[in-house]
Short mmCIF file of C-alpha atoms in Angstrom, two decimals:
data_model
loop_
_atom_site.label_atom_id
_atom_site.label_comp_id
_atom_site.label_asym_id
_atom_site.label_seq_id
_atom_site.Cartn_x
_atom_site.Cartn_y
_atom_site.Cartn_z
CA UNK A 288 4.00 -34.78 -3.46
CA UNK A 289 6.85 -32.44 -3.94
CA UNK A 290 7.49 -32.50 0.02
CA UNK A 291 7.27 -36.16 -0.27
CA UNK A 292 9.87 -36.93 -2.93
CA UNK A 293 12.14 -34.00 -1.01
CA UNK A 294 11.81 -36.23 2.03
CA UNK A 295 12.59 -39.24 0.49
CA UNK A 296 15.82 -37.66 -1.12
CA UNK A 297 16.56 -36.48 2.30
CA UNK A 298 16.55 -39.76 3.96
CA UNK A 299 19.32 -41.36 1.60
CA UNK A 300 21.88 -40.05 4.01
CA UNK A 301 20.81 -42.67 6.27
CA UNK A 302 22.94 -44.92 4.42
CA UNK A 303 25.93 -42.72 4.99
CA UNK A 304 25.25 -43.17 8.96
CA UNK A 305 27.84 -46.12 10.24
CA UNK A 306 27.03 -48.32 12.89
CA UNK A 307 29.68 -50.44 15.52
CA UNK A 308 27.98 -53.52 14.49
CA UNK A 309 29.54 -55.48 11.81
CA UNK A 310 27.97 -57.44 8.93
CA UNK A 311 28.01 -61.09 9.33
CA UNK A 312 30.58 -61.78 7.05
CA UNK A 313 32.71 -59.22 9.15
CA UNK A 314 34.01 -57.29 6.06
CA UNK A 315 32.64 -53.83 6.94
CA UNK A 316 30.39 -52.23 9.42
CA UNK A 317 26.51 -51.93 8.92
CA UNK A 318 24.79 -48.53 8.02
CA UNK A 319 21.85 -47.57 9.70
CA UNK A 320 19.66 -47.86 6.58
CA UNK A 321 20.50 -51.55 5.92
CA UNK A 322 19.90 -52.07 9.63
CA UNK A 323 16.55 -50.94 9.37
CA UNK A 324 15.83 -53.19 6.30
CA UNK A 325 17.39 -55.92 8.16
CA UNK A 326 14.82 -55.45 11.27
CA UNK A 327 12.14 -54.86 9.61
CA UNK A 328 12.81 -58.31 8.22
CA UNK A 329 13.14 -59.39 11.59
CA UNK A 330 9.60 -58.31 12.24
CA UNK A 331 8.32 -59.77 9.29
CA UNK A 332 9.89 -63.21 10.05
CA UNK A 333 9.33 -63.24 13.95
CA UNK A 334 5.91 -61.68 14.41
CA UNK A 335 4.87 -65.07 16.12
CA UNK A 336 7.76 -64.59 19.01
CA UNK A 337 6.18 -61.33 20.55
CA UNK A 338 4.68 -62.38 23.93
CA UNK A 339 2.06 -59.47 23.67
CA UNK A 340 -0.32 -59.07 21.21
CA UNK A 341 1.24 -56.58 18.51
CA UNK A 342 0.17 -54.87 15.24
CA UNK A 343 3.22 -56.31 12.91
CA UNK A 344 2.47 -53.53 10.27
CA UNK A 345 3.09 -50.82 13.09
CA UNK A 346 6.02 -52.72 14.28
CA UNK A 347 7.33 -52.74 10.62
CA UNK A 348 6.66 -48.91 10.33
CA UNK A 349 8.31 -48.38 13.04
CA UNK A 350 11.56 -50.25 12.68
CA UNK A 351 11.80 -48.68 9.00
CA UNK A 352 11.82 -45.26 10.78
CA UNK A 353 13.60 -45.69 13.89
CA UNK A 354 16.78 -44.55 13.07
CA UNK A 355 15.81 -41.80 10.72
CA UNK A 356 17.15 -39.14 13.42
CA UNK A 357 20.69 -40.37 13.37
CA UNK A 358 20.86 -38.25 9.99
CA UNK A 359 21.47 -35.48 12.50
CA UNK A 360 22.21 -37.05 15.86
CA UNK A 361 24.56 -39.65 14.90
CA UNK A 362 24.43 -43.36 16.41
CA UNK A 363 24.77 -43.90 19.86
CA UNK A 364 26.25 -47.48 20.89
CA UNK A 365 25.29 -49.02 23.98
CA UNK A 366 28.96 -50.13 24.88
CA UNK A 367 30.04 -46.51 24.83
CA UNK A 368 30.38 -44.88 28.05
CA UNK A 369 30.63 -41.48 26.95
CA UNK A 370 26.79 -40.46 27.17
CA UNK A 371 25.81 -37.55 25.63
CA UNK A 372 23.33 -35.93 27.73
CA UNK A 373 21.69 -33.51 24.89
CA UNK A 374 21.20 -36.72 22.97
CA UNK A 375 17.50 -36.60 23.63
CA UNK A 376 17.42 -33.22 22.66
CA UNK A 377 19.29 -33.64 19.69
CA UNK A 378 17.10 -36.41 18.41
CA UNK A 379 13.82 -34.44 19.22
CA UNK A 380 15.24 -31.56 17.10
CA UNK A 381 16.47 -34.16 14.35
CA UNK A 382 12.96 -35.86 14.30
CA UNK A 383 11.16 -32.10 14.18
CA UNK A 384 13.52 -31.17 10.97
CA UNK A 385 13.69 -34.16 9.16
CA UNK A 386 9.86 -35.37 9.49
CA UNK A 387 9.00 -31.74 9.22
CA UNK A 388 9.60 -32.13 5.73
CA UNK A 389 6.62 -33.94 4.97
CA UNK A 390 3.16 -32.42 4.52
CA UNK A 391 2.01 -31.72 8.39
CA UNK A 392 -0.19 -34.36 9.04
CA UNK A 393 2.18 -37.26 7.77
CA UNK A 394 5.18 -35.82 9.53
CA UNK A 395 3.40 -35.59 12.80
CA UNK A 396 2.27 -38.93 12.56
CA UNK A 397 5.81 -40.16 11.87
CA UNK A 398 6.78 -38.27 14.91
CA UNK A 399 4.20 -39.61 17.15
CA UNK A 400 5.23 -43.63 15.70
CA UNK A 401 9.03 -42.54 16.39
CA UNK A 402 8.35 -41.23 19.80
CA UNK A 403 6.32 -44.38 20.71
CA UNK A 404 9.44 -46.34 19.98
CA UNK A 405 11.46 -44.66 21.63
CA UNK A 406 9.49 -44.66 24.78
CA UNK A 407 9.51 -48.56 24.52
CA UNK A 408 6.15 -49.12 26.43
CA UNK A 409 3.65 -49.85 23.98
CA UNK A 410 3.49 -53.57 22.96
CA UNK A 411 4.61 -52.80 19.38
CA UNK A 412 7.23 -50.43 20.87
CA UNK A 413 8.29 -53.24 23.05
CA UNK A 414 8.62 -55.88 20.42
CA UNK A 415 10.04 -53.61 18.15
CA UNK A 416 13.14 -52.58 20.73
CA UNK A 417 13.48 -56.41 21.56
CA UNK A 418 14.56 -57.30 17.90
CA UNK A 419 16.21 -53.94 17.89
CA UNK A 420 18.67 -55.58 20.34
CA UNK A 421 18.52 -59.05 18.94
CA UNK A 422 19.77 -58.30 15.71
CA UNK A 423 23.41 -56.95 16.84
CA UNK A 424 23.72 -59.63 19.37
CA UNK A 425 23.65 -62.60 16.39
CA UNK A 426 26.07 -60.28 14.43
CA UNK A 427 28.43 -60.31 17.52
CA UNK A 428 28.48 -63.66 18.15
CA UNK A 429 28.95 -64.61 14.39
CA UNK A 430 32.31 -62.15 14.03
CA UNK A 431 34.06 -63.78 17.30
CA UNK A 432 32.36 -61.30 19.59
CA UNK A 433 32.18 -58.32 17.15
CA UNK A 434 31.58 -54.95 19.47
CA UNK A 435 31.76 -56.86 22.58
CA UNK A 436 35.31 -58.09 21.70
CA UNK A 437 36.60 -54.47 20.78
CA UNK A 438 35.01 -52.91 24.09
CA UNK A 439 36.16 -55.72 26.48
CA UNK A 440 32.37 -56.61 27.38
CA UNK A 441 31.92 -59.65 29.52
CA UNK A 442 29.05 -62.47 29.82
CA UNK A 443 27.25 -60.89 32.78
CA UNK A 444 27.55 -57.06 31.06
CA UNK A 445 25.73 -58.88 28.08
CA UNK A 446 23.37 -60.44 29.80
CA UNK A 447 22.47 -56.80 31.48
CA UNK A 448 22.54 -54.90 28.43
CA UNK A 449 20.59 -57.16 26.17
CA UNK A 450 18.36 -59.32 28.21
CA UNK A 451 15.96 -56.93 29.72
CA UNK A 452 15.02 -55.37 26.46
CA UNK A 453 14.88 -58.61 24.18
CA UNK A 454 12.73 -60.52 27.21
CA UNK A 455 10.56 -57.54 27.50
CA UNK A 456 8.99 -58.12 23.85
CA UNK A 457 10.03 -61.84 23.45
CA UNK A 458 10.85 -64.53 26.28
CA UNK A 459 11.26 -66.79 23.62
CA UNK A 460 13.92 -64.77 21.72
CA UNK A 461 15.92 -64.13 24.82
CA UNK A 462 15.91 -67.83 25.94
CA UNK A 463 17.82 -68.55 22.33
CA UNK A 464 19.94 -65.62 22.77
CA UNK A 465 20.83 -66.71 26.10
CA UNK A 466 22.08 -70.00 25.28
CA UNK A 467 24.01 -68.28 22.23
CA UNK A 468 25.65 -66.01 24.20
CA UNK A 469 26.42 -68.95 27.18
CA UNK A 470 28.13 -70.75 24.46
CA UNK A 471 29.87 -67.72 22.82
CA UNK A 472 31.75 -67.12 26.26
CA UNK A 473 32.46 -70.78 27.00
CA UNK B 27 12.78 -70.22 15.79
CA UNK B 28 15.82 -72.13 14.54
CA UNK B 29 15.05 -72.17 10.80
CA UNK B 30 13.62 -68.44 10.96
CA UNK B 31 17.34 -67.08 12.79
CA UNK B 32 19.15 -68.83 9.93
CA UNK B 33 16.89 -66.91 7.57
CA UNK B 34 17.85 -63.48 9.09
CA UNK B 35 21.68 -64.40 9.23
CA UNK B 36 21.29 -65.43 5.36
CA UNK B 37 19.81 -62.65 4.16
CA UNK B 38 22.42 -60.02 5.46
CA UNK B 39 24.41 -61.16 2.42
CA UNK B 40 21.95 -58.56 0.55
CA UNK B 41 24.31 -55.84 1.95
CA UNK B 42 26.80 -57.22 -0.33
CA UNK B 43 24.91 -57.16 -3.66
CA UNK B 44 25.98 -53.74 -5.17
CA UNK B 45 23.50 -52.14 -7.68
CA UNK B 46 24.27 -49.67 -10.39
CA UNK B 47 22.47 -46.84 -9.06
CA UNK B 48 24.57 -44.26 -7.10
CA UNK B 49 23.39 -42.74 -3.44
CA UNK B 50 22.44 -39.28 -4.09
CA UNK B 51 25.87 -38.01 -2.85
CA UNK B 52 27.47 -40.11 -5.58
CA UNK B 53 30.15 -41.20 -3.10
CA UNK B 54 29.46 -44.94 -3.84
CA UNK B 55 26.79 -47.36 -5.49
CA UNK B 56 23.55 -48.44 -3.54
CA UNK B 57 23.37 -51.75 -1.89
CA UNK B 58 20.22 -53.99 -2.31
CA UNK B 59 19.59 -54.13 1.16
CA UNK B 60 19.36 -50.46 1.87
CA UNK B 61 17.89 -49.79 -1.61
CA UNK B 62 15.04 -52.31 -0.29
CA UNK B 63 14.70 -50.07 2.83
CA UNK B 64 14.49 -47.16 0.95
CA UNK B 65 11.60 -48.45 -1.06
CA UNK B 66 9.72 -49.64 1.75
CA UNK B 67 9.70 -45.87 2.93
CA UNK B 68 8.80 -44.86 -0.74
CA UNK B 69 5.86 -46.95 -0.13
CA UNK B 70 5.15 -45.44 2.96
CA UNK B 71 5.16 -42.10 2.15
CA UNK B 72 3.50 -42.28 -1.33
CA UNK B 73 0.88 -44.84 -0.30
CA UNK B 74 -1.58 -41.96 -1.70
CA UNK B 75 -0.47 -41.86 -4.89
CA UNK B 76 -1.28 -45.43 -6.11
CA UNK B 77 -4.10 -44.93 -9.04
CA UNK B 78 -5.44 -48.37 -8.05
CA UNK B 79 -6.56 -49.40 -4.43
CA UNK B 80 -3.88 -51.00 -2.73
CA UNK B 81 -3.02 -52.73 0.78
CA UNK B 82 -0.04 -50.78 1.55
CA UNK B 83 1.37 -53.20 4.05
CA UNK B 84 1.69 -55.77 1.60
CA UNK B 85 3.29 -53.42 -0.88
CA UNK B 86 5.80 -52.66 2.28
CA UNK B 87 6.45 -56.04 2.43
CA UNK B 88 6.79 -57.04 -1.15
CA UNK B 89 9.26 -54.26 -1.18
CA UNK B 90 11.07 -55.56 1.81
CA UNK B 91 12.02 -59.04 0.12
CA UNK B 92 11.80 -57.86 -3.57
CA UNK B 93 15.48 -58.18 -4.00
CA UNK B 94 16.20 -61.23 -1.62
CA UNK B 95 16.92 -63.55 -4.32
CA UNK B 96 19.90 -61.32 -5.87
CA UNK B 97 21.90 -62.94 -3.03
CA UNK B 98 22.41 -65.77 -5.68
CA UNK B 99 20.95 -64.65 -9.01
CA UNK B 100 22.62 -60.88 -8.92
CA UNK B 101 21.33 -57.38 -9.92
CA UNK B 102 20.39 -56.71 -13.31
CA UNK B 103 20.52 -53.23 -14.46
CA UNK B 104 17.64 -52.20 -16.85
CA UNK B 105 20.66 -50.39 -19.41
CA UNK B 106 22.58 -53.44 -20.01
CA UNK B 107 21.89 -55.49 -23.13
CA UNK B 108 23.76 -58.44 -21.96
CA UNK B 109 20.47 -60.07 -20.85
CA UNK B 110 20.70 -63.64 -19.28
CA UNK B 111 18.23 -66.25 -20.83
CA UNK B 112 18.45 -68.02 -17.65
CA UNK B 113 17.76 -65.60 -15.43
CA UNK B 114 14.30 -66.20 -14.57
CA UNK B 115 15.17 -70.01 -13.68
CA UNK B 116 18.04 -68.27 -11.48
CA UNK B 117 15.93 -66.11 -9.62
CA UNK B 118 13.05 -69.25 -9.36
CA UNK B 119 15.97 -71.43 -8.02
CA UNK B 120 17.24 -68.79 -5.71
CA UNK B 121 13.91 -67.76 -4.06
CA UNK B 122 13.35 -71.74 -3.60
CA UNK B 123 16.46 -72.14 -1.70
CA UNK B 124 16.64 -69.04 0.51
CA UNK B 125 13.03 -68.69 1.38
CA UNK B 126 13.09 -72.32 1.59
CA UNK B 127 15.41 -72.14 4.78
CA UNK B 128 11.71 -70.86 6.57
CA UNK B 129 9.59 -73.24 7.96
CA UNK B 130 7.60 -74.76 5.12
CA UNK B 131 3.97 -72.27 5.17
CA UNK B 132 6.25 -69.28 5.90
CA UNK B 133 8.43 -69.65 2.85
CA UNK B 134 5.86 -70.50 0.58
CA UNK B 135 4.12 -67.47 1.51
CA UNK B 136 6.78 -65.14 0.65
CA UNK B 137 7.78 -67.11 -2.50
CA UNK B 138 4.28 -66.47 -3.66
CA UNK B 139 4.44 -62.68 -2.74
CA UNK B 140 7.68 -62.63 -4.59
CA UNK B 141 6.24 -63.94 -7.42
CA UNK B 142 3.39 -61.69 -7.22
CA UNK B 143 5.93 -58.71 -7.44
CA UNK B 144 7.81 -60.30 -10.29
CA UNK B 145 4.52 -60.87 -12.60
CA UNK B 146 3.46 -57.11 -11.63
CA UNK B 147 0.13 -57.86 -12.72
CA UNK B 148 -2.04 -57.44 -9.02
CA UNK B 149 -2.57 -53.57 -7.94
CA UNK B 150 -0.11 -54.36 -5.10
CA UNK B 151 2.57 -55.22 -7.66
CA UNK B 152 1.97 -52.54 -10.09
CA UNK B 153 2.39 -49.96 -7.52
CA UNK B 154 5.45 -51.86 -6.07
CA UNK B 155 7.15 -51.81 -9.25
CA UNK B 156 6.55 -48.79 -10.05
CA UNK B 157 8.47 -47.05 -6.88
CA UNK B 158 11.04 -49.72 -7.92
CA UNK B 159 11.48 -47.50 -11.35
CA UNK B 160 11.10 -44.23 -9.46
CA UNK B 161 13.82 -44.22 -6.85
CA UNK B 162 16.69 -45.07 -9.33
CA UNK B 163 15.27 -42.13 -12.02
CA UNK B 164 15.78 -39.98 -8.72
CA UNK B 165 18.99 -40.95 -7.97
CA UNK B 166 20.33 -40.52 -11.47
CA UNK B 167 18.79 -36.96 -11.84
CA UNK B 168 20.54 -35.82 -8.78
CA UNK B 169 23.58 -37.35 -9.43
CA UNK B 170 24.14 -35.54 -13.05
CA UNK B 171 22.86 -38.70 -15.13
CA UNK B 172 24.13 -41.55 -12.82
CA UNK B 173 23.79 -44.74 -14.63
CA UNK B 174 22.45 -42.90 -17.94
CA UNK B 175 25.27 -40.98 -18.27
CA UNK B 176 27.56 -44.33 -17.74
CA UNK B 177 25.30 -46.34 -20.25
CA UNK B 178 24.81 -42.94 -22.85
CA UNK B 179 21.05 -43.59 -22.59
CA UNK B 180 19.35 -41.00 -24.28
CA UNK B 181 15.69 -39.07 -23.07
CA UNK B 182 13.83 -40.98 -25.13
CA UNK B 183 15.00 -44.21 -24.09
CA UNK B 184 14.34 -43.12 -20.42
CA UNK B 185 10.64 -42.30 -21.43
CA UNK B 186 10.40 -45.74 -23.00
CA UNK B 187 12.24 -47.72 -19.91
CA UNK B 188 10.92 -45.73 -17.19
CA UNK B 189 7.40 -44.60 -18.37
CA UNK B 190 5.03 -47.54 -18.82
CA UNK B 191 6.12 -48.99 -15.32
CA UNK B 192 6.07 -46.09 -13.29
CA UNK B 193 2.77 -44.86 -14.94
CA UNK B 194 1.15 -48.41 -14.28
CA UNK B 195 1.38 -47.80 -10.77
CA UNK B 196 0.92 -44.37 -10.66
CA UNK B 197 -0.01 -41.41 -13.34
CA UNK B 198 0.82 -38.84 -10.88
CA UNK B 199 4.39 -39.97 -9.98
CA UNK B 200 4.94 -40.57 -13.87
CA UNK B 201 3.81 -37.04 -14.34
CA UNK B 202 6.11 -35.57 -11.83
CA UNK B 203 9.11 -37.99 -13.22
CA UNK B 204 8.60 -36.87 -16.95
CA UNK B 205 9.30 -33.42 -15.96
CA UNK B 206 12.22 -33.92 -14.01
CA UNK B 207 13.63 -36.12 -16.90
CA UNK B 208 12.95 -33.51 -19.60
CA UNK B 209 14.73 -30.71 -17.30
CA UNK B 210 17.71 -32.95 -16.89
CA UNK B 211 17.86 -33.50 -20.44
CA UNK B 212 17.58 -29.73 -21.58
#
């Protein structure tokens, strides 16, 4: 139990990883811990919107842990062109260090779950990634453009950067999102 | 889906409900959304520590939603003597309004789950409440007393206010916590 409590103390640091996305009231930027809570709620509420058959409990777990590597590796917003080529290596190292605090089999299971999310291939991961792309889209629209306005992102760039990921998990969600995006840029 | 997305926008407000508990780095107070994420992680990691048989997926859901009523009813710290007698009524009203944004059957299920948590009687609720009491105890110890130091809370008051709730879900967790509390006050 000591290792488990040490891990739970360590991940408190995720509350200080600041994302680019604003809160809906536009008063401050979102942190990755509260973002992870919000996404777990997206999964709980929207579970019926997945095109494929999913295990919603696994999707919720995936979303609870999906950003923990950012404690070491930082957040990497999709609209920044300065892509760090070592990012993948950094994140794997972070996963090994942080989940490695846990007892072996528990840590190993979470590393596997995180890798499944990153790969985005399984039904559960595709739906999780779809929600992870949907939520900031809604926040940007609610804040007069949010990170799109900051980075001069166009409607067609939004469609290119959000559409494939959202629709690969849920064509219904992307149908809604597409109309919202169109109205926003109109 | 429109009602579901409206609910997911509404609960963004939980990120602005500030608790008394400090983050472990003591740089700021915790908000109720990131707290809810942290507790869901406590459940995921410590599921084997429950004394009773539990459905860990229900416990995680309970903890994800347990503080949503605070959007309307505010946070009520255990060390404050000014107890609001209307608090229960306020929280029920909040639950009806906020979960009421959802389609009927989905909203009704979440109100039931929240009431089960509040009652704290079922195995799942007892374990969820045990974790909800354990996490701030750890944060207080990590920050040289946190809310205990602020409110001049004594060792025996800590034992009285945390012990029964933590041990009713997990005697193992309370065994650990008791030693941490003793060392803290020594």
